[in-house]
XYZ file of C-alpha atoms in Angstrom:
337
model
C -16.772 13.142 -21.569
C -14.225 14.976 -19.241
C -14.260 13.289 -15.641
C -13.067 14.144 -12.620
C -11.232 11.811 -9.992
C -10.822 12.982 -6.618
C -8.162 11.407 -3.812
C -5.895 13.204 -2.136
C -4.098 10.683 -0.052
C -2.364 8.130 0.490
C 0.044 6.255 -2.117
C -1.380 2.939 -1.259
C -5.316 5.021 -1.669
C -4.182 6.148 -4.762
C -2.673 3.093 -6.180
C -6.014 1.120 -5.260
C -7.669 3.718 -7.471
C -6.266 2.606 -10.880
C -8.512 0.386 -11.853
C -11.340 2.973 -11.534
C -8.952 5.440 -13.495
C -8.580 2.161 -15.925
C -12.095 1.382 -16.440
C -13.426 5.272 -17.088
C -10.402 5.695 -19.608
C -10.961 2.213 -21.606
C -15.066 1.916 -20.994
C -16.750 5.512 -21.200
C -17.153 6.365 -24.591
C -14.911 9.622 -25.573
C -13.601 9.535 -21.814
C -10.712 12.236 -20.815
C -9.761 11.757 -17.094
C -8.330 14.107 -14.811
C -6.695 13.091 -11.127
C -7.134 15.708 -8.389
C -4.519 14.782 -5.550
C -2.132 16.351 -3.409
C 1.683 18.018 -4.375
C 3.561 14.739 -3.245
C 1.366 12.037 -5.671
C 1.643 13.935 -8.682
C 4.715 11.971 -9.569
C 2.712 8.700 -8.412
C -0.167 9.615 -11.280
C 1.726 11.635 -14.403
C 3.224 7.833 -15.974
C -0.246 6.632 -15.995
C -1.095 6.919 -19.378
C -4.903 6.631 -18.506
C -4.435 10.093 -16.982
C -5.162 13.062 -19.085
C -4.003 15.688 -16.446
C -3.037 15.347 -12.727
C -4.384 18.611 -10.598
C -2.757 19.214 -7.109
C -3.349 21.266 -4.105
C -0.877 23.626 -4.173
C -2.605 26.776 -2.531
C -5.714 26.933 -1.179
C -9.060 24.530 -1.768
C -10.525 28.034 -3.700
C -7.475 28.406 -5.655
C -7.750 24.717 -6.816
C -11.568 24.665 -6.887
C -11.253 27.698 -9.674
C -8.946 25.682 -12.057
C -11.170 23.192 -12.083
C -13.954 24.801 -12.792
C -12.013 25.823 -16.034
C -11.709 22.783 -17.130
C -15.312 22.341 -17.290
C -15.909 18.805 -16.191
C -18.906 16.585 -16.903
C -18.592 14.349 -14.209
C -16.352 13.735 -10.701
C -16.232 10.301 -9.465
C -14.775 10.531 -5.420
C -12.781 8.382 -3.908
C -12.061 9.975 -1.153
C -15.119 11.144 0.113
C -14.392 13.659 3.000
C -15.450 17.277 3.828
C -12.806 18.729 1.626
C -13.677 16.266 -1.581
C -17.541 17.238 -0.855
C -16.969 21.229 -0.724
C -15.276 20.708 -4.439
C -18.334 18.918 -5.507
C -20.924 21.600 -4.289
C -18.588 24.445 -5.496
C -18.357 22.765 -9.121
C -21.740 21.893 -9.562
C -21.671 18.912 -11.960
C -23.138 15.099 -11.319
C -20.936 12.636 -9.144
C -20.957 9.878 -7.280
C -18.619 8.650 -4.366
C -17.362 6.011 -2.801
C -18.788 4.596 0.762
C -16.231 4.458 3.112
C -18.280 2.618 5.556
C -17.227 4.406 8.507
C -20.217 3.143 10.992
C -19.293 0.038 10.058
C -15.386 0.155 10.815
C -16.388 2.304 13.888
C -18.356 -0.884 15.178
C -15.509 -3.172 15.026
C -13.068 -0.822 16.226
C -15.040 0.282 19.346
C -17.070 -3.006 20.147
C -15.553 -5.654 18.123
C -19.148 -5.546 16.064
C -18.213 -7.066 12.491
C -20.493 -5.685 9.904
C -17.919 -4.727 7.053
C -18.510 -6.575 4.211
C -16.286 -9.323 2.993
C -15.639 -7.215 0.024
C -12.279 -5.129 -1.441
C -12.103 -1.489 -1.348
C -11.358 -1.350 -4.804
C -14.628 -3.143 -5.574
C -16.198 -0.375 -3.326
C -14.273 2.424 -5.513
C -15.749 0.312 -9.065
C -19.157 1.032 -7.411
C -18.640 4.883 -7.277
C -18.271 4.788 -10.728
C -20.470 2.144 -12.160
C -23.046 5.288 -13.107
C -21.096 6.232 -15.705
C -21.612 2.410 -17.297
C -18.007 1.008 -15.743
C -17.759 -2.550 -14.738
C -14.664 -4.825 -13.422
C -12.893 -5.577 -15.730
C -11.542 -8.795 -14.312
C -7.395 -7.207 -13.957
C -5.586 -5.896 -10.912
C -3.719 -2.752 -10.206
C -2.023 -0.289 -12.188
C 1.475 0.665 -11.460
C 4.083 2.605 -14.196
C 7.524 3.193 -13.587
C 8.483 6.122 -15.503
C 11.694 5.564 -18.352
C 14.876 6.012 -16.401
C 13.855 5.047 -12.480
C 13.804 1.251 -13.227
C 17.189 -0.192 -10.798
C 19.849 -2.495 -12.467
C 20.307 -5.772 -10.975
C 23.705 -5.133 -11.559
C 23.922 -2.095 -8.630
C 23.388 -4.438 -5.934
C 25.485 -6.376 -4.157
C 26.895 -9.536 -5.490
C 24.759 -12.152 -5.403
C 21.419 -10.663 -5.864
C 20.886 -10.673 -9.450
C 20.114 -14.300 -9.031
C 17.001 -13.586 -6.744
C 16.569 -12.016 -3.280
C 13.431 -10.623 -1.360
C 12.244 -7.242 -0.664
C 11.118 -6.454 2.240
C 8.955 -3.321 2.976
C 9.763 -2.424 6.945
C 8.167 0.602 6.763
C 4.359 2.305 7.718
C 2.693 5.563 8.496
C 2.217 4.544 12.016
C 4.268 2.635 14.284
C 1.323 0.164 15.352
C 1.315 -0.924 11.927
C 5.317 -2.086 11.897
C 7.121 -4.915 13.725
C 9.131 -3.988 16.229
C 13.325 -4.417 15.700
C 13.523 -7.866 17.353
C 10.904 -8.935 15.191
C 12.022 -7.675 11.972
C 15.461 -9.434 12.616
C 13.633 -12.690 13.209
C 12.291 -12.073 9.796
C 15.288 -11.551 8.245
C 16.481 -14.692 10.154
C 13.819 -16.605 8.700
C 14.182 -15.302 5.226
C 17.853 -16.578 4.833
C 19.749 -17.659 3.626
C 17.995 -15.347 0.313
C 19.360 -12.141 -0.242
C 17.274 -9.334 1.126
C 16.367 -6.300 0.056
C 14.766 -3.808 3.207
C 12.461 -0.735 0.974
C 10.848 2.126 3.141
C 11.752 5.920 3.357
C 14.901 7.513 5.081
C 13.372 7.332 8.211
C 13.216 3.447 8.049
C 17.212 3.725 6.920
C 18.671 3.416 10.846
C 16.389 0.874 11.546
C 17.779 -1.357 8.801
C 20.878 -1.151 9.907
C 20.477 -1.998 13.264
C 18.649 -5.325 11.664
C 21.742 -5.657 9.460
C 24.341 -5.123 12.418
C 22.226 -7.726 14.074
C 21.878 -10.302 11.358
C 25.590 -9.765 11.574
C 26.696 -10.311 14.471
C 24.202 -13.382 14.796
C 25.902 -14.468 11.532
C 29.959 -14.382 13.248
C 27.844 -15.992 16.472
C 26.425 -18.869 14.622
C 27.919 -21.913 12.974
C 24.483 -22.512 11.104
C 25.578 -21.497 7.065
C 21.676 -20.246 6.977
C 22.369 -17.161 8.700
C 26.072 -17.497 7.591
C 25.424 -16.901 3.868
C 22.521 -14.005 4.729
C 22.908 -10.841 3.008
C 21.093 -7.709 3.445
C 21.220 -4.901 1.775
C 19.914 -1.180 2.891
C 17.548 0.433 0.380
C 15.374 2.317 2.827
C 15.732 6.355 1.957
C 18.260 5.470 -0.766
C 15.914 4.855 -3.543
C 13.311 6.968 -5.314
C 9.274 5.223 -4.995
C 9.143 4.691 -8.724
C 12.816 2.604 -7.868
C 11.530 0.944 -4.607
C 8.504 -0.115 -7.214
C 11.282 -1.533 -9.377
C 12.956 -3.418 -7.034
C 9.376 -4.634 -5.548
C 8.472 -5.848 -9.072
C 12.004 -7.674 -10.018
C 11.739 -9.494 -6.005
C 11.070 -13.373 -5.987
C 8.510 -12.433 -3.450
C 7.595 -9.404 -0.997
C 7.174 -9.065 2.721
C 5.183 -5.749 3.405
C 3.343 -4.239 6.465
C -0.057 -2.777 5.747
C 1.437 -0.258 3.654
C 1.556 1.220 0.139
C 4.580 -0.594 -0.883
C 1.963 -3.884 -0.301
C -0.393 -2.473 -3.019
C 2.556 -1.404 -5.302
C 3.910 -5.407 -4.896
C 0.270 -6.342 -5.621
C -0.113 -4.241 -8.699
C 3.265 -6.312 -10.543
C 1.599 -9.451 -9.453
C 3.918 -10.608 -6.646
C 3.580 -12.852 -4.271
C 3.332 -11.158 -0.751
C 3.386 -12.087 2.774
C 1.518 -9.196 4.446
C 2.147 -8.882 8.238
C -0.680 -7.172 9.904
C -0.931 -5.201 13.123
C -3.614 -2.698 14.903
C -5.407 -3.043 11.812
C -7.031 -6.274 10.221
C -7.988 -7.296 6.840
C -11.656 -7.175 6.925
C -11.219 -3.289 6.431
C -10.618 -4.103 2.658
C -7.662 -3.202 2.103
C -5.346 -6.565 1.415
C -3.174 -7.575 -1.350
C -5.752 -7.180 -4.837
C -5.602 -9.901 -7.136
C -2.072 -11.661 -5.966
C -1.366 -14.607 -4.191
C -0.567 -13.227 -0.654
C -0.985 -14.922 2.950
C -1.897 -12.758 5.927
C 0.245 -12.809 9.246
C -1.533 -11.826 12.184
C -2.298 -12.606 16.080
C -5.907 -13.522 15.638
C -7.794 -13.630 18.904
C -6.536 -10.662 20.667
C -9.957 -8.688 22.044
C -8.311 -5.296 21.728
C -7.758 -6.006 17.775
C -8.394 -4.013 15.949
C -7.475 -0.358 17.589
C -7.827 1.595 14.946
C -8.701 1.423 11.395
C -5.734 3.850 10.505
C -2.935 3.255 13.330
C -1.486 5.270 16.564
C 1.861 5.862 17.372
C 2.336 3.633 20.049
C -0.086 0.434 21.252
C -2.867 2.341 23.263
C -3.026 -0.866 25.729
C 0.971 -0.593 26.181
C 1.553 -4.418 24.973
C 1.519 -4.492 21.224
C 0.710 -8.152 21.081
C -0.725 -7.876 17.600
C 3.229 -7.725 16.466
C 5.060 -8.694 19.135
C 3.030 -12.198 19.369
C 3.510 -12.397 15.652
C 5.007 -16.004 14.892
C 6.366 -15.134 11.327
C 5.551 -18.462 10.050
C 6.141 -17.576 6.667
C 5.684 -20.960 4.429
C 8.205 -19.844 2.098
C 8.573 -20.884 -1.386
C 11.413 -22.959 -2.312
C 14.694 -21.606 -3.044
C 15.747 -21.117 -6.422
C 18.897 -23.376 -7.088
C 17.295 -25.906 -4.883
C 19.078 -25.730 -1.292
């Protein structure tokens, strides 16, 4: 049976799709599964070896919509679910089934603070697209594969770090959903005196090192050895995502925004200490089968704003991050201090 998958964006989407892509390869009888996604998560998909073929949109929906219909598909499961996934469905003209992104829902709590969501995981919600086919849960977490050649030697960091440190994902699509500078450099003060590793994209790299120049200068300042002995090291932009993935998965333990890096951490089993913003958990999308503990500023009436994010706090006062208290319970440290 050849199926379909549709989801165009994002990483962390697409990541929170493997177990359906899991669960159609290993359950359906015969089953030969295809990903349809955009140009920049093809590299993302190809190392999953439940993937037959990836299919991107490299030219227009027709051009795309043809190639699929030469593949001659039995079935399209949709995660995605939006007016672009729905014209490839009418235009192939085979069975599927989507996901329900329950958008009334999310609209409720976003405009009136209404909660109707369900207390249940989007990837649960994905499962369900595809339990016509015969799937089920099959009890595991996410999928993530780091292709041969992108996994980062402990060695090429700085001294010190081979012994542990924590990585710490600054980055997110939208600004509402990161800390602010003075708050990540509380973090970091918190976190030492453990080695830390900060993961996001280039433009997350000056950022770090204004935390770094801070952590710095508060480390000359200070006569306390826990900020004395801190070290940080830059790995925002200078790493590939199937390396930030690496260095996610060999961290004692993760500190992530509502971001994909968070799913990538969940999907090696870390633990994770997810700081969250405009958005809230009851939208589904926390940490999947991993220990994790949720920061947040419960109680704010204007929380949450959005269920994707804004560049800037609509109400001017960003209290969901700058109210943030950090308090991080953290695990012991490994030689005992």
């Amino acid at each position: 049976m050849k199926i379909l998958v549709l989801r165009f964006s994002s990483i962390g989407d697409i990541v929170l799709t493997t177990p359906v892509v899991r669960a159609l390869a290993q359950q359906v009888p015969g089953a030969e599964v295809h990903f349809a996604t955009k140009p920049g998560y093809r590299s993302l998909l190809e190392p999953n070896p439940y993937i037959a073929k990836v299919h991107c949109l490299t030219g227009s929906l027709g051009e795309l919509v043809e190639a699929l219909k030469a593949e001659r598909f039995d079935y399209i499961v949709d995660l995605h679910n939006n007016l672009r996934t729905r014209l490839i469905k009418l235009r192939l003209g085979v069975k599927s089934s989507s996901f329900d992104k329950l958008n009334w829902q999310k609209w409720l709590l976003v405009n009136f603070k209404i909660d109707k969501l369900p207390r249940v995981h989007i990837v649960q919600r994905y499962l369900a697209a595809a339990a016509p086919l015969g799937v089920h849960d099959d009890g595991k977490g996410l999928d993530y594969f780091i292709p041969t050649g992108q996994e980062v030697a402990l060695a090429t960091l700085p001294a010190g770090f081979a012994t542990g440190y924590v990585a710490v994902a600054i980055g997110a699509q939208h600004a509402t959903k990161r800390l602010p500078l003075g708050k990540l450099i509380e973090l970091c003060e918190r976190l030492a005196p453990r080695p830390i590793v900060l993961l996001g994209g280039p433009e997350d790299a000056p950022e770090a090192e204004l935390v770094i120049s801070a952590i710095r200068f508060l480390s000359e300042k200070s006569h306390s050895n826990k900020v004395v002995q801190s070290s940080i090291h830059n790995g925002c932009g200078r790493y590939s995502l199937h390396q930030s993935a690496s260095l996610l998965r060999q961290a004692d333990f993760v500190v992530s925004h509502d971001t994909g890096l968070m799913h990538i951490a969940a999907a090696f089993g870390k633990e994770i200490f997810s700081v969250w913003g405009n958005t809230v958990p009851a939208f589904g999308m926390y940490p999947y089968r991993t220990e994790f503990k949720v920061l947040e500023v419960e109680g704010l009436s204007c929380r949450p704003c959005s269920k994707i994010g804004f560049a800037k706090c609509p109400q001017g006062h960003f209290k969901c991050m700058r109210e943030q208290t950090l308090n991080l319970e953290l695990p012991p440290l490994r030689d005992g201090r």
